[in-house]
PDB file of C-alpha atoms in Angstrom:
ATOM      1  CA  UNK A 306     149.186 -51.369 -75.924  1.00 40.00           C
ATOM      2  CA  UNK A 307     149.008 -51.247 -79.406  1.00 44.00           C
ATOM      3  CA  UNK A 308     151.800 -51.503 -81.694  1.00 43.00           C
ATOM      4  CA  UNK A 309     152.545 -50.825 -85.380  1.00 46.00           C
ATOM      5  CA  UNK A 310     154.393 -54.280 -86.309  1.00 53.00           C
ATOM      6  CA  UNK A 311     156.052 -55.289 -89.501  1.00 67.00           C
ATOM      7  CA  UNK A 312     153.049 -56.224 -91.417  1.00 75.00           C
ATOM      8  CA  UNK A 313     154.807 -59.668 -92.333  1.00 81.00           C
ATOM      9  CA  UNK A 314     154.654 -61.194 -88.868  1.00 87.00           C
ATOM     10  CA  UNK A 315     150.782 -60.713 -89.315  1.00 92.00           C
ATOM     11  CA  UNK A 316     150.345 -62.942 -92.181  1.00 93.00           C
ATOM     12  CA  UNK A 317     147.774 -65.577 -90.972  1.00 94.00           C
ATOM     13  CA  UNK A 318     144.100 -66.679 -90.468  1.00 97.00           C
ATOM     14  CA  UNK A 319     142.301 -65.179 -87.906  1.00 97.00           C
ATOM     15  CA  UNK A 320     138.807 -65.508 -86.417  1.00 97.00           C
ATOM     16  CA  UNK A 321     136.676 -62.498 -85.959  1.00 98.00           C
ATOM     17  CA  UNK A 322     135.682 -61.888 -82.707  1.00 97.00           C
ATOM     18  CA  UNK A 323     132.235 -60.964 -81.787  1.00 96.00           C
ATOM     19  CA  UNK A 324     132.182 -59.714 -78.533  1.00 95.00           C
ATOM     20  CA  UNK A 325     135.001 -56.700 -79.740  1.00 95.00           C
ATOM     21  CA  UNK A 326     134.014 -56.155 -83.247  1.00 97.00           C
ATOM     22  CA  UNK A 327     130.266 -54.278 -84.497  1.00 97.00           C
ATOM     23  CA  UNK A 328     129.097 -54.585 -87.846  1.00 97.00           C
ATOM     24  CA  UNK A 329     126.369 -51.774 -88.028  1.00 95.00           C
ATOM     25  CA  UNK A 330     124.534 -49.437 -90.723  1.00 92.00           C
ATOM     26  CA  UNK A 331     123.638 -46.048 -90.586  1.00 89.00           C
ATOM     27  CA  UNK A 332     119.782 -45.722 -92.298  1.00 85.00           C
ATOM     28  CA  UNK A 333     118.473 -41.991 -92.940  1.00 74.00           C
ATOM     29  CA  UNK A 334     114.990 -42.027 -91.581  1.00 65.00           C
ATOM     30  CA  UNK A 335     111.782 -39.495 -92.375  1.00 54.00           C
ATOM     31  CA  UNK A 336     114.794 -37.314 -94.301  1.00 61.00           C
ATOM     32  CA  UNK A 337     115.323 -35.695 -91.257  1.00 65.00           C
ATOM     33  CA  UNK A 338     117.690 -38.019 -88.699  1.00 75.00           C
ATOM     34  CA  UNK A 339     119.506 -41.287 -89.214  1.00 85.00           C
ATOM     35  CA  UNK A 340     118.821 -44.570 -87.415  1.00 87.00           C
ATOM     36  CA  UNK A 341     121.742 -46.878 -86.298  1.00 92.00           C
ATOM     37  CA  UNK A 342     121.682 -50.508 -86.172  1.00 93.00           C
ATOM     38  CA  UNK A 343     124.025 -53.635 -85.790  1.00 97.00           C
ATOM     39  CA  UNK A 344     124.094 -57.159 -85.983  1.00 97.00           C
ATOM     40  CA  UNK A 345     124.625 -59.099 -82.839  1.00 97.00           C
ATOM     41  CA  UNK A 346     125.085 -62.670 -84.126  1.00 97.00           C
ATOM     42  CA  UNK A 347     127.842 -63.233 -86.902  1.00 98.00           C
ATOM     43  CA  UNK A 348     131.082 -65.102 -87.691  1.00 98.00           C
ATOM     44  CA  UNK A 349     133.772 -63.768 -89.649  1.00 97.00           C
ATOM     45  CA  UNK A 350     137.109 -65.064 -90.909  1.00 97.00           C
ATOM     46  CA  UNK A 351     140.740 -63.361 -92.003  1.00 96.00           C
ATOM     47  CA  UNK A 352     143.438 -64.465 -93.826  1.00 96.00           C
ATOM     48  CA  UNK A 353     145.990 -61.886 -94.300  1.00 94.00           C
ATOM     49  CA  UNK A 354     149.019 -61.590 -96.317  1.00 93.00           C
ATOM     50  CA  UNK A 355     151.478 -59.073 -94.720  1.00 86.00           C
ATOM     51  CA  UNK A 356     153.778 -59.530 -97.534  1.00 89.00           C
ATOM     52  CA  UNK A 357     151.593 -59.392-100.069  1.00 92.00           C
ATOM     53  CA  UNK A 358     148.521 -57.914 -99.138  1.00 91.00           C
ATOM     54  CA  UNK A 359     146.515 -58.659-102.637  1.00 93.00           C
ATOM     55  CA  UNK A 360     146.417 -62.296-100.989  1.00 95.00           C
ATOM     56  CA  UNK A 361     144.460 -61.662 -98.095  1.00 95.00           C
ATOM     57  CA  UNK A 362     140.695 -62.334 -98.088  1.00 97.00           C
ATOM     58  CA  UNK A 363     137.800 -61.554 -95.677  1.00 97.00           C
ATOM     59  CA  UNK A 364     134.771 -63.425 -95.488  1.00 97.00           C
ATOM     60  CA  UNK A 365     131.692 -62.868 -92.785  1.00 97.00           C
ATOM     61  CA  UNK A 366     128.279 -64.535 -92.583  1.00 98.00           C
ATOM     62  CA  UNK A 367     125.667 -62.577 -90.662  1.00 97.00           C
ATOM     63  CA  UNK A 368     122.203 -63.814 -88.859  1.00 97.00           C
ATOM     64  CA  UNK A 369     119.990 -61.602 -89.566  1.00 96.00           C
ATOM     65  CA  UNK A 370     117.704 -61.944 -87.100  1.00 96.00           C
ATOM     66  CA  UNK A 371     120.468 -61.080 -84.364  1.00 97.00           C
ATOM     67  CA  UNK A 372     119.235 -56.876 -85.864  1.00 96.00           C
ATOM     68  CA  UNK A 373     119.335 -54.304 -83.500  1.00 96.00           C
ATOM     69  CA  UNK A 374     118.066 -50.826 -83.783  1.00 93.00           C
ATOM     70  CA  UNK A 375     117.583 -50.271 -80.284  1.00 94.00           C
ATOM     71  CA  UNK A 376     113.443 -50.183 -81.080  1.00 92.00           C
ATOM     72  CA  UNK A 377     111.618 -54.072 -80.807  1.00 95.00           C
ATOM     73  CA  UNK A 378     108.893 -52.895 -83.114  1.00 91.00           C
ATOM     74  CA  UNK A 379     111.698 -51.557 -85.679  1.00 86.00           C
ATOM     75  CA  UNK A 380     113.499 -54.696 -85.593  1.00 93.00           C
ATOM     76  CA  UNK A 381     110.437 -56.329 -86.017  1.00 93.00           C
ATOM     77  CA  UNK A 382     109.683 -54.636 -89.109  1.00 88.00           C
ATOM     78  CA  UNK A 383     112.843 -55.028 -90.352  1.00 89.00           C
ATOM     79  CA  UNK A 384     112.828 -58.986 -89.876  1.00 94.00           C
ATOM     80  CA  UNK A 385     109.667 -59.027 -91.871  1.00 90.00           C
ATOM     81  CA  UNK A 386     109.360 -59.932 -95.644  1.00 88.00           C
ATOM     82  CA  UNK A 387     108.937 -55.999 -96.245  1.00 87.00           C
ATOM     83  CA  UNK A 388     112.772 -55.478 -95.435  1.00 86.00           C
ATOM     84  CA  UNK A 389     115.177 -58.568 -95.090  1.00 90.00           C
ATOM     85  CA  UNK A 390     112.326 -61.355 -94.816  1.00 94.00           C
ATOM     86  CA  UNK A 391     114.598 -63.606 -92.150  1.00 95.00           C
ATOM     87  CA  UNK A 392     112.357 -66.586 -92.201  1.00 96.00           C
ATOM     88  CA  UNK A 393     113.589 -67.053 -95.912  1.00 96.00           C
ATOM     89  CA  UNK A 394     116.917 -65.443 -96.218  1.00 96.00           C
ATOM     90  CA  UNK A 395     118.176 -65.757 -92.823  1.00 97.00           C
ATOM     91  CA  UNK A 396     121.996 -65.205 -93.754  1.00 97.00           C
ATOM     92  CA  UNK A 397     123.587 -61.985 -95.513  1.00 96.00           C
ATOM     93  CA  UNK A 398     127.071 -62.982 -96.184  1.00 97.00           C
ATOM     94  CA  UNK A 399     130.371 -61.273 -97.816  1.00 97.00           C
ATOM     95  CA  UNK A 400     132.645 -63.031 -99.202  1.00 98.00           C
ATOM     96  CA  UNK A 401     136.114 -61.304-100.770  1.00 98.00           C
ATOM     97  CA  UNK A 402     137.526 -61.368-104.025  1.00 97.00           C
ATOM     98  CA  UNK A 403     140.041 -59.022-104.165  1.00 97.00           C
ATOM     99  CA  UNK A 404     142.349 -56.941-101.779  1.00 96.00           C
ATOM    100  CA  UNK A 405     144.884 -53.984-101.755  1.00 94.00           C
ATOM    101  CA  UNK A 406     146.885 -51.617-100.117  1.00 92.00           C
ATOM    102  CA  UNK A 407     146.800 -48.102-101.001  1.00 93.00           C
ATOM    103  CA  UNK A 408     149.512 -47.182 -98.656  1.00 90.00           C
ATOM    104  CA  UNK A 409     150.085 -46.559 -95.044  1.00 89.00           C
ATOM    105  CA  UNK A 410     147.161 -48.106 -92.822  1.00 91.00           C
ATOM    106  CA  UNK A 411     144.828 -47.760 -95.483  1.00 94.00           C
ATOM    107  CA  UNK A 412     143.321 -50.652 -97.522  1.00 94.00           C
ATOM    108  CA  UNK A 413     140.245 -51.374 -99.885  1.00 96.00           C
ATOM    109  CA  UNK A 414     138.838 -55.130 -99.853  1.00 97.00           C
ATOM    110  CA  UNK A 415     135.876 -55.885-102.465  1.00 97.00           C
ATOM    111  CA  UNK A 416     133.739 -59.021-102.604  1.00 98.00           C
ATOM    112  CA  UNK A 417     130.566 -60.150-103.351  1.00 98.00           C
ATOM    113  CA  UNK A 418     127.694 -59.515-100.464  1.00 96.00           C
ATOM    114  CA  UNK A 419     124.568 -61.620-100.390  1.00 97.00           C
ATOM    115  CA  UNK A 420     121.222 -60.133 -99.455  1.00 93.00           C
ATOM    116  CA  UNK A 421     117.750 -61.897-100.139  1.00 92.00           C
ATOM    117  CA  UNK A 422     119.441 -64.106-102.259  1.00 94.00           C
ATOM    118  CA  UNK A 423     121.077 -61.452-104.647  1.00 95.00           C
ATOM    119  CA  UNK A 424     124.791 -61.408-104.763  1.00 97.00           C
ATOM    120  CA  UNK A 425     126.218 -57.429-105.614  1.00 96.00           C
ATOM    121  CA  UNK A 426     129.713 -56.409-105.240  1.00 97.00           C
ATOM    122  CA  UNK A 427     131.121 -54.201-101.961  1.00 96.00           C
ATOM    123  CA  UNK A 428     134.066 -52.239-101.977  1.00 97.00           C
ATOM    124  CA  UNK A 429     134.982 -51.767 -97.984  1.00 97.00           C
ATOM    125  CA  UNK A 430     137.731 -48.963 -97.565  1.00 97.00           C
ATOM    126  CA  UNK A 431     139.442 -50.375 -94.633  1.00 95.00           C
ATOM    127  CA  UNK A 432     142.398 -48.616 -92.233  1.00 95.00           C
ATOM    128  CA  UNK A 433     144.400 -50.893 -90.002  1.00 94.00           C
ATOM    129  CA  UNK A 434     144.184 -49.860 -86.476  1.00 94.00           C
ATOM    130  CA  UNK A 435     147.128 -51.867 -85.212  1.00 92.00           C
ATOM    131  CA  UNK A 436     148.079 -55.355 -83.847  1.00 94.00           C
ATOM    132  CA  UNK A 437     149.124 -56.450 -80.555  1.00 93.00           C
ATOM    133  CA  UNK A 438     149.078 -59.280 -78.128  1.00 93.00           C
ATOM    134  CA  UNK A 439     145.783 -59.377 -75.649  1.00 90.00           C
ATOM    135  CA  UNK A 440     146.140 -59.721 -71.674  1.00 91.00           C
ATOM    136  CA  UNK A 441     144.923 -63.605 -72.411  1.00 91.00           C
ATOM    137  CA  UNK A 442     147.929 -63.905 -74.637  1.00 92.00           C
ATOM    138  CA  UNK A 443     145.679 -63.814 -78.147  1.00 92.00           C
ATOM    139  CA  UNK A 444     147.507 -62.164 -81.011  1.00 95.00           C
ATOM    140  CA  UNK A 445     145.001 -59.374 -82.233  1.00 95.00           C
ATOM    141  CA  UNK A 446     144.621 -56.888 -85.150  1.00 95.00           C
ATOM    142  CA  UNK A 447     142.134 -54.550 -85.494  1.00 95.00           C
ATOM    143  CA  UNK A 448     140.473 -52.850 -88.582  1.00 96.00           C
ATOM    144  CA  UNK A 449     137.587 -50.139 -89.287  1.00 97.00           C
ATOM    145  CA  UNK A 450     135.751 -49.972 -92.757  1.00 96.00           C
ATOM    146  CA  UNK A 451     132.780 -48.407 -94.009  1.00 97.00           C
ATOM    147  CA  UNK A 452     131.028 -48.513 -97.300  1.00 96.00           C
ATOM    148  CA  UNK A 453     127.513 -47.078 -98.625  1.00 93.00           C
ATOM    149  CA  UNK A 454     125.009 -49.255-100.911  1.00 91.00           C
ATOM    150  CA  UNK A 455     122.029 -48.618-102.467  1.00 90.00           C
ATOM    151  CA  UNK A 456     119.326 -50.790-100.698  1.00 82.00           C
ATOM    152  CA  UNK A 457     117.418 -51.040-103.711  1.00 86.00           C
ATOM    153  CA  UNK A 458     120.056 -52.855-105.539  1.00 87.00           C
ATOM    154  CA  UNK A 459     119.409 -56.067-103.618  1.00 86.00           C
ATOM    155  CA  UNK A 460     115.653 -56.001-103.625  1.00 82.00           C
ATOM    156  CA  UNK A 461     115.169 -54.150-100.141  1.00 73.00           C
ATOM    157  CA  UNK A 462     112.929 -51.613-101.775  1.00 73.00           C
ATOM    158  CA  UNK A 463     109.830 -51.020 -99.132  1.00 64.00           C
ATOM    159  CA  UNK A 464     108.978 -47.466 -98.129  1.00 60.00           C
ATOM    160  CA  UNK A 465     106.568 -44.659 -97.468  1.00 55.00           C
ATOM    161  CA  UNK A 466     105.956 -41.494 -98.897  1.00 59.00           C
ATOM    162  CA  UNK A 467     105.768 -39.003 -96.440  1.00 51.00           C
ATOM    163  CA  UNK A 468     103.381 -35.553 -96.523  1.00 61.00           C
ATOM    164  CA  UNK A 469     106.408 -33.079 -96.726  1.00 62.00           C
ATOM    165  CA  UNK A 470     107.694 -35.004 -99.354  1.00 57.00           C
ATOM    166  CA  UNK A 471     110.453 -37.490 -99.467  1.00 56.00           C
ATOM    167  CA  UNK A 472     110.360 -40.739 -98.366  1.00 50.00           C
ATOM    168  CA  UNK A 473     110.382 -42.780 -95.025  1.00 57.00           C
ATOM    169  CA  UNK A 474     113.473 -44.726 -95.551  1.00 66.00           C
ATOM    170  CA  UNK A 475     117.020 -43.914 -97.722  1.00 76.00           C
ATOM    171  CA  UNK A 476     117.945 -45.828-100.096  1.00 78.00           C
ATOM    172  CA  UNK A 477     121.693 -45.037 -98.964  1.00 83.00           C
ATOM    173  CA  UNK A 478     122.629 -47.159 -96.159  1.00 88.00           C
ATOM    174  CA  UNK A 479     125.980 -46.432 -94.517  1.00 92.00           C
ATOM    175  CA  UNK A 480     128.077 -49.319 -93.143  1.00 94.00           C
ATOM    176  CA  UNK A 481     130.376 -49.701 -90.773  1.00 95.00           C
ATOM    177  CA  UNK A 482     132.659 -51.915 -89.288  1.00 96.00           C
ATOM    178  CA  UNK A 483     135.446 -52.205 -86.111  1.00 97.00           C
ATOM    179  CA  UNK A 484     136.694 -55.310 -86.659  1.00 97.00           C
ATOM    180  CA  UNK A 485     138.543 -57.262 -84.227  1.00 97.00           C
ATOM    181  CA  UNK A 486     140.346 -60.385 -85.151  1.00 97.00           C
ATOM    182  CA  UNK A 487     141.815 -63.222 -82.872  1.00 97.00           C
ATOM    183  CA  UNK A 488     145.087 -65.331 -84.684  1.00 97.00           C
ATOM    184  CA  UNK A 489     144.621 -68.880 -85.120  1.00 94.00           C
ATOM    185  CA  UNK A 490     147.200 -71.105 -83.537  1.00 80.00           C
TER     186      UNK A 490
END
């Protein structure tokens, strides 16, 4: 059951948990339907500030190789020095630099992610989906975000041109997260 506590109680580090959170993207492909991916493999870390939220910071670090659009040849592709080139860059990582409430659930966290080794600032608009104590006794809380960036910003600039027009790949890549986050002792 999910509960809606006072936010100070929640004011602590907390360890992302993989196996209940995704971190995926949302590509638009041959200008005609959108592929989805996610990240399998990834740590992530909270500390959050239920007084004052401006406190609270986020940070993630994601294997890249762990990609998974549900097609081997894709993620093969995308592994490749054409898109993220893994065997050289094989982290993308976020960490925060600033956070803030804009009232109720809703929050916006910005930081600086890291992509092929160029560092860009995010802005994640983030709404708290609640806290509440697991059946194995773990204290949880539980964000979504999503944010859109320009692929081409961090060097990821392969495509095609396709007959019709347009191109293979967008440059806009959606992102999305459901975060789920375990409270240190």
């Amino acid at each position: 059951m999910t509960t809606t506590p006072d936010l100070s109680t929640l004011t602590g580090d907390y360890t992302v948990d993989p196996a209940h959170t995704t971190i995926g993207f949302t590509a638009r492909h041959a200008m005609v339907t959108n592929v989805k991916g996610k990240f399998l493999d990834f740590t992530g870390t909270l500390h959050l500030d239920g007084t004052d939220p401006s406190r609270s910071t986020a940070s993630l670090d994601i294997t890249m190789d762990s990609i998974d659009t549900g097609s081997p040849d894709r993620d093969g592709h995308l592994k490749s020095s054409d898109f993220f080139n893994t065997d050289e860059y094989p982290t993308m990582t976020f960490r925060s630099t600033k956070a803030e409430s804009l009232g109720g659930d809703d929050y916006r966290i910005t930081g600086d992610l890291s992509i092929l080794g160029t560092t860009k600032p995010l802005t994640i608009h983030l709404e708290f989906n609640g806290a509440a104590k697991d059946p194995f006794g773990n204290e949880r809380v539980g964000f979504e975000g999503k944010a859109e960036i320009k692929r081409s910003e961090w060097g990821l600039t392969w495509n095609a041109a396709l007959e019709t027009g347009g191109v293979l790949v967008s440059d806009k890549i959606k992102l999305n997260f459901d975060i789920s986050a375990i409270r240190q002792a």
